[in-house]
Coordinates of C-alpha atoms and ligand atoms in Angstrom, one line a residue:
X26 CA 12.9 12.7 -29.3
X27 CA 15.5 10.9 -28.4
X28 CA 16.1 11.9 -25.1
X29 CA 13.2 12.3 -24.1
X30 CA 12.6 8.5 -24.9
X31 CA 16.3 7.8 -23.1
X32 CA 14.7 9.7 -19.9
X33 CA 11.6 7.9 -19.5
X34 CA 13.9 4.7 -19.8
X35 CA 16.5 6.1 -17.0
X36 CA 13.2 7.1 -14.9
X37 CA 11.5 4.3 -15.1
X38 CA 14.3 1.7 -14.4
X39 CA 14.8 4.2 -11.2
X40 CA 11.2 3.7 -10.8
X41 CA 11.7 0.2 -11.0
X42 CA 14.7 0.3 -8.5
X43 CA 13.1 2.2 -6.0
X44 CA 10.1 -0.1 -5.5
X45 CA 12.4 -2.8 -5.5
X46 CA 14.3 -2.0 -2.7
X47 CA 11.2 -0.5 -0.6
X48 CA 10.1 -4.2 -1.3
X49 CA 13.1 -5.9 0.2
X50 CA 13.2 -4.0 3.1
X51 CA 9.7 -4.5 3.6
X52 CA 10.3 -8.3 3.3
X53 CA 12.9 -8.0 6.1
X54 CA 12.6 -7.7 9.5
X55 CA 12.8 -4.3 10.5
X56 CA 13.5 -3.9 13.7
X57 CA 14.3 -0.3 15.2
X58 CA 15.7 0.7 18.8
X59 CA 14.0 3.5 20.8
X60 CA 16.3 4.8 23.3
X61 CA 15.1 7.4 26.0
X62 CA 17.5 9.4 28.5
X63 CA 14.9 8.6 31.7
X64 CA 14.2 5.1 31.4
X65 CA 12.0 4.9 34.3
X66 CA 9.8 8.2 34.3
X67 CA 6.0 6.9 32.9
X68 CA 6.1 9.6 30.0
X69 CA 9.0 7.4 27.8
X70 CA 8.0 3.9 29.4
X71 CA 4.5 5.0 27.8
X72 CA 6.5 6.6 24.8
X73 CA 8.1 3.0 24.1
X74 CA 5.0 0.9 24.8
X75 CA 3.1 2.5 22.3
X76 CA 5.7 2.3 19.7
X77 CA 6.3 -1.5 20.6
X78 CA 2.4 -1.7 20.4
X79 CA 2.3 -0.4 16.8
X80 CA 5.1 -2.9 15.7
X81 CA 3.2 -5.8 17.2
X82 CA 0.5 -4.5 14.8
X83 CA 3.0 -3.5 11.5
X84 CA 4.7 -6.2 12.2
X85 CA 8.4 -4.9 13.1
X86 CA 10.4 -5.2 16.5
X87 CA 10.9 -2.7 18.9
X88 CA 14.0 -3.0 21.0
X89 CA 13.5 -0.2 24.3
X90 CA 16.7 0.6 25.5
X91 CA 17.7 3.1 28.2
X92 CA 20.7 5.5 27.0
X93 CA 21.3 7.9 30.8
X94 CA 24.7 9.2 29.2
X95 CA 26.6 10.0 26.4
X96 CA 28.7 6.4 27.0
X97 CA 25.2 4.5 27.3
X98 CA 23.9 6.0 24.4
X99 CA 27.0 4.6 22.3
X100 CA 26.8 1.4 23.3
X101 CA 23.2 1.3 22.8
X102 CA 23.7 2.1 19.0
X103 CA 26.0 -0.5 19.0
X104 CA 23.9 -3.4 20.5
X105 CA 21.2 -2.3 18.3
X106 CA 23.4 -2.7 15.6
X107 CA 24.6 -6.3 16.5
X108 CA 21.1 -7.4 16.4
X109 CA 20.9 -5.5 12.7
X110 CA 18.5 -3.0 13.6
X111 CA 18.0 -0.1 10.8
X112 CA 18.0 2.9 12.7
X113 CA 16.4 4.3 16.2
X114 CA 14.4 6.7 18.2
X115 CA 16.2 8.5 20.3
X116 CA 15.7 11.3 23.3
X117 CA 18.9 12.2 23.8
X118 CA 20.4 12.6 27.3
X119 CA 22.1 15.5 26.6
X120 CA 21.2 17.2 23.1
X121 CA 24.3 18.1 22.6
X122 CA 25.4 14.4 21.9
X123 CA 24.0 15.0 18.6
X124 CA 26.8 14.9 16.7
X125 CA 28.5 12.5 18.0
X126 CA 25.5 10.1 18.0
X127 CA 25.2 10.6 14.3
X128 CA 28.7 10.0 13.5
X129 CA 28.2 6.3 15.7
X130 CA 24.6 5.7 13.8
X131 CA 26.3 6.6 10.2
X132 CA 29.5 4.4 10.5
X133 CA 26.6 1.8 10.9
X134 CA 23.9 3.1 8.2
X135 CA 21.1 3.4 10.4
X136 CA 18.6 6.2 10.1
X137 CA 18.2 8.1 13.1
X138 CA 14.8 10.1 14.4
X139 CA 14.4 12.3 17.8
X140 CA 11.5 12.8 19.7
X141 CA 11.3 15.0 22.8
X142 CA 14.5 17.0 23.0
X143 CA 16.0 17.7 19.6
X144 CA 20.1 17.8 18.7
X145 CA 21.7 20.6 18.7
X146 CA 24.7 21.2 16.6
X147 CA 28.2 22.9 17.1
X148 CA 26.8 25.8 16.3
X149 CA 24.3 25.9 19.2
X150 CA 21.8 25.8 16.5
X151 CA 18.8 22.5 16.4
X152 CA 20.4 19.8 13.5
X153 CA 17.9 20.4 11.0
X154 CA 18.3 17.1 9.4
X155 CA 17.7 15.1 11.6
X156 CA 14.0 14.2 11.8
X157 CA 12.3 15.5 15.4
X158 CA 8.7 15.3 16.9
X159 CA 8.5 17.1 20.1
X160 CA 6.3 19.6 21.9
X161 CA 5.5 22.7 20.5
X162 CA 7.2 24.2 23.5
X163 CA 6.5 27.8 24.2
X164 CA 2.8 27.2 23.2
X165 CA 2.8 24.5 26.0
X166 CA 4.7 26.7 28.4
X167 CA 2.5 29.7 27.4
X168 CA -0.8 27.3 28.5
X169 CA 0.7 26.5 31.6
X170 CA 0.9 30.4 32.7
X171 CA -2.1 30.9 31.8
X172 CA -3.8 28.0 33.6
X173 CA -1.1 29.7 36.7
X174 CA -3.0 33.0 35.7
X175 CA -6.6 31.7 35.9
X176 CA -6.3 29.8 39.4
X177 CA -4.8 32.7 41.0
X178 CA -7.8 34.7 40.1
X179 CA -10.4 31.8 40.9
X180 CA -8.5 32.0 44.5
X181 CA -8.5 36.0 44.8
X182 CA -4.5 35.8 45.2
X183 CA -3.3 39.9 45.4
X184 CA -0.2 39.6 43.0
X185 CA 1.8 41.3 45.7
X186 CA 2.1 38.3 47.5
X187 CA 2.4 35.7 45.3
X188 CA 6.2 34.6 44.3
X189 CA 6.9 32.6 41.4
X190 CA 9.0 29.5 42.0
X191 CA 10.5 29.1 38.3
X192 CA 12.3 26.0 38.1
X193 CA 14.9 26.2 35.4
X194 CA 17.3 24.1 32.5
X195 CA 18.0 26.8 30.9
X196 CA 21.0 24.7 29.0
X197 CA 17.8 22.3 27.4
X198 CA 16.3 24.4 24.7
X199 CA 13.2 22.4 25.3
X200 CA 13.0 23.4 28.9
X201 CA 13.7 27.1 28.3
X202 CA 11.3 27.7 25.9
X203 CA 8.5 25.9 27.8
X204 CA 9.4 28.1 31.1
X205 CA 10.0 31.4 29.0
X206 CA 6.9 31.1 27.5
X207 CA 5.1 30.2 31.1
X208 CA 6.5 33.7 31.8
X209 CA 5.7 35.3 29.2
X210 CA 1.8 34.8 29.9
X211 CA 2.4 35.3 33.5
X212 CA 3.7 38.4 32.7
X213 CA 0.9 39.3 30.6
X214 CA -1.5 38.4 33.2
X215 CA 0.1 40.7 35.4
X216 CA 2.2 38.9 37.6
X217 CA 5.2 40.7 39.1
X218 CA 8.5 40.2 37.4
X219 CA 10.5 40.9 40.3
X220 CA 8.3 37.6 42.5
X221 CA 9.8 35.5 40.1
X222 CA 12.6 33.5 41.1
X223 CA 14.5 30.8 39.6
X224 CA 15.4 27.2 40.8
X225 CA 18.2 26.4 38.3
X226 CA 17.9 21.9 38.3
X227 CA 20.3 20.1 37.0
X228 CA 18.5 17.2 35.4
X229 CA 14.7 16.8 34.6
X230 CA 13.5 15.0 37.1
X231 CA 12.0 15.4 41.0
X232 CA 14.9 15.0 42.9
X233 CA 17.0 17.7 41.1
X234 CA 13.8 20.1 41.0
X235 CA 13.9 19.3 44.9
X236 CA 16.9 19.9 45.2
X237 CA 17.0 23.6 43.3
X238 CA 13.7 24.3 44.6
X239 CA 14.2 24.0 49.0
X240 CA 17.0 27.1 48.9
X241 CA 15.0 29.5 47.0
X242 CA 11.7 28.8 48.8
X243 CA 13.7 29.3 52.4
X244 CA 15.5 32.6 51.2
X245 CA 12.1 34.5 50.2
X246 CA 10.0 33.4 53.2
X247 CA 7.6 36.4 52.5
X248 CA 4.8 35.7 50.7
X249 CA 2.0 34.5 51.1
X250 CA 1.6 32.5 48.0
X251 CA 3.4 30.4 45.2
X252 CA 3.6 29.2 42.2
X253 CA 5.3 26.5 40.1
X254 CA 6.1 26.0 37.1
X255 CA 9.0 23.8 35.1
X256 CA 9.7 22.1 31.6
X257 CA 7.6 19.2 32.8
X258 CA 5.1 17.8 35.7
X259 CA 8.0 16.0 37.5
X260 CA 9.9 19.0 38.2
X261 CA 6.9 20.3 39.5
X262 CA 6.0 17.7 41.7
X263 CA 9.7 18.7 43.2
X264 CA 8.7 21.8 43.5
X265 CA 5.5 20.7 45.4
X266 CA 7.4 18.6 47.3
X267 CA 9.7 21.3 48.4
X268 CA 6.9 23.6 49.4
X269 CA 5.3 21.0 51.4
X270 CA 8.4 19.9 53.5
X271 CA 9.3 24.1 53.6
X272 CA 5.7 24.4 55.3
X273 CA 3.1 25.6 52.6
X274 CA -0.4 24.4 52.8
X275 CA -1.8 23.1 49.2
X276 CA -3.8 26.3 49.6
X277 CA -0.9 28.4 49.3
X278 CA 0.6 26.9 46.2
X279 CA -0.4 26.3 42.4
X280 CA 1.9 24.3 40.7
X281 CA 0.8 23.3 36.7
X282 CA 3.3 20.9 35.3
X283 CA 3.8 19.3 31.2
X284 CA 3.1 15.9 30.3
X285 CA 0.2 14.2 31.4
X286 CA 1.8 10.9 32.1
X287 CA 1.2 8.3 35.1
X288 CA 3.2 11.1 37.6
X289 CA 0.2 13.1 37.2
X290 CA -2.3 10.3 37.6
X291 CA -0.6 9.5 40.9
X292 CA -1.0 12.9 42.4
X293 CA -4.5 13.5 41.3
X294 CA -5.4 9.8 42.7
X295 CA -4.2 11.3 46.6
X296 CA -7.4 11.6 48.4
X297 CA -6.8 15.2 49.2
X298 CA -5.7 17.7 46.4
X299 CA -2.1 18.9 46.8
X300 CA -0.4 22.3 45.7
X301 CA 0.2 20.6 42.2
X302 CA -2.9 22.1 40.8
X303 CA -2.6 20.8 36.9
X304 CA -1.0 19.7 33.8
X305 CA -0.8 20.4 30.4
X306 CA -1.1 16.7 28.9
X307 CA 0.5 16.2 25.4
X308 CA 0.2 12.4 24.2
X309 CA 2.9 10.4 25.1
X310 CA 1.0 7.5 23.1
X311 CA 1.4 9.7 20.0
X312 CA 4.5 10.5 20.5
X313 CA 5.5 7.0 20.3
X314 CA 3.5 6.2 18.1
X315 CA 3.9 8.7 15.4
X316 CA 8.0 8.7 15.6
X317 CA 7.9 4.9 15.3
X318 CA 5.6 5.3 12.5
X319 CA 7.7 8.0 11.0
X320 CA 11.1 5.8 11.0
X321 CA 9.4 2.4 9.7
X322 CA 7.9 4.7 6.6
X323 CA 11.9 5.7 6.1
X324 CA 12.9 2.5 6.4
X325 CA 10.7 0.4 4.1
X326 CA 9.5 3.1 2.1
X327 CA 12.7 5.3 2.0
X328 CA 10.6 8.6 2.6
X329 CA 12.0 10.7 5.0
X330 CA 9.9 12.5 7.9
X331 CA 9.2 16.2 8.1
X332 CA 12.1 18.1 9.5
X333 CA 9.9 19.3 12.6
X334 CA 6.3 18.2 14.1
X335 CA 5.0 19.9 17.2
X336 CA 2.2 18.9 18.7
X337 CA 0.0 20.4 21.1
X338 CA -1.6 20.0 24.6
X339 CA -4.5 20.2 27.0
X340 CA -4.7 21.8 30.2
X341 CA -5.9 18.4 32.6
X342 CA -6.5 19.4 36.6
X343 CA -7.9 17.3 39.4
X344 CA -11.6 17.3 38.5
X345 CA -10.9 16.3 34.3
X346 CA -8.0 14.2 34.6
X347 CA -10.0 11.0 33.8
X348 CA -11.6 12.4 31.0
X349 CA -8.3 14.2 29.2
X350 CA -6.7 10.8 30.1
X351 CA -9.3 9.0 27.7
X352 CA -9.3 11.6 25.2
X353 CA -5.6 11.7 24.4
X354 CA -5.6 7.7 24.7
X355 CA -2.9 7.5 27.5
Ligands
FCA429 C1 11.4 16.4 27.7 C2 11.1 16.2 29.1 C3 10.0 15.1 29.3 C4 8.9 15.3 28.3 C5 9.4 15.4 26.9 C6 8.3 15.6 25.9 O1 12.2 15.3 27.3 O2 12.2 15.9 29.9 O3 9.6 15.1 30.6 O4 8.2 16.5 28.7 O5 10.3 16.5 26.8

């Protein structure tokens, strides 16, 4: 009896406690930094807009920030930290930063969440306690061959002829398994596994797609057809780009890209379709919103987010673009 009565008392001063401080922090201003490794690529300008639009509404700051390098990154965390912000967003510019970024955010106290590209740890293995939202990526990557798969039947393409320009990062887990399971449904499909080449980037963007993608177009100048795939819709559009400036008609090429974001609007705006065919469009505004969501409830509330949430996409092409756009609120 009389412990039992002793642990209601310890449980519901704890009780007590808790509420207390979720009610201080609530009274304070939170504010929380969103950092992003490609500051000026519409995916993570949308990614931050939506996140500052749902603290306009909750009624906490957003501060965007762009962190390009390891060295940016740290001296992001400790701006943020001068202005007394409680933790951040962060895709990293390199995942495996993830350790040291955590050491910086902890010498501070601030809670950290990642969206997009997840830390990896010393062991090569993702840091499972950090909280991440990203793409479910081999799902996304196995959509994108299939959408490959489907086009090159609508056109009639004999697999014989048709090369695979695979542009990969194989040192960002989130890029490999998008492209590995792109291949994986290619493969499935039927495509050839020795038409595929790769285009090793160096970064995830257009120029260094570009740049990976010219020399592996001009060594295998026979066949008749390609196709293009790549972690994300930038890349792609390098890809395109390449193909274009190497000689290939839209006709000849199929390129389906990940993301959805203003990149694709701008190549499905051109008044005449180009080689980039589609894109599998995940919500950026989601993605935004939900992580910012996610660290305001940890902050105020002191409930941590799920380990892992992977969301999923829709294939968007030049005749539903509008539509998808709508649908997924971007
Ligand atoms: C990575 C890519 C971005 C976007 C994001 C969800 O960070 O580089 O383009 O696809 O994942």
């Amino acid at each position: 009896m009389r412990f039992n009565n002793l642990s209601r008392l310890v449980l519901s001063v704890g009780l007590a406690m808790g509420s207390l401080s979720a009610a201080q922090a609530a009274d304070d201003d939170v504010k929380m930094g969103f950092i992003v490794k490609k500051p000026e690529q519409a995916w993570f300008i949308n990614e931050q807009e939506a996140a500052t639009q749902l603290g306009e509404e909750k009624g906490f700051e957003v501060v965007r920030l762009a962190g390009e390098d390891g060295q940016q990154v740290l001296s992001a965390i400790d701006n943020l930290n001068s202005q007394g912000a409680q933790g951040f967003i962060i895709c990293p510019p390199d995942v495996r930063l993830g350790p040291a970024i955590m050491n910086r955010a902890k010498q501070y106290g601030m809670k950290v969440v990642t969206v997009d590209d997840r830390f990896v740890g010393p062991d090569g293995q993702p840091m499972e306690d950090v909280p991440h939202l990203g793409m479910s990526g081999y799902k996304i990557g196995q959509q994108v061959g299939n959408a490959i798969a489907e086009e090159m039947k609508a056109r009639g393409w004999d697999p014989e002829k048709v090369a695979a320009l695979r542009i990969t990062n194989y040192e960002l887990p989130t890029a490999k398994e998008r492209t590995d399971g792109a291949t994986d449904a290619l493969l499935e499909s039927g495509f050839k596994k020795s038409n595929i080449f790769d285009a090793p980037q160096q970064n995830t963007d257009t120029s260094s797609a570009f740049a990976a993608a010219s020399p592996v177009l001009s060594k295998n100048g026979d066949y008749e057809h390609w196709v293009i795939f790549a972690l994300n819709e930038e890349s792609v559009l390098g890809g395109v780009r390449a193909s274009e400036q190497y000689g290939l008609s839209p006709d000849q090429v199929i390129g389906v890209g990940i993301n959805g974001s203003g990149a694709a609007f701008a190549e499905f705006s051109r008044e005449k379709p180009t080689g980039f065919h589609g894109t599998v469009a995940v919500s950026s505004t989601m993605h935004g919103q939900q992580s910012a969501e996610n660290l305001y409830q940890w902050i105020t509330e002191g409930e941590k987010p799920p380990a892992n949430t992977e969301t999923s996409g829709t294939l968007m092409t030049r005749d539903n673009w509008e539509q998808v756009r709508k649908d997924l609120n971007l």
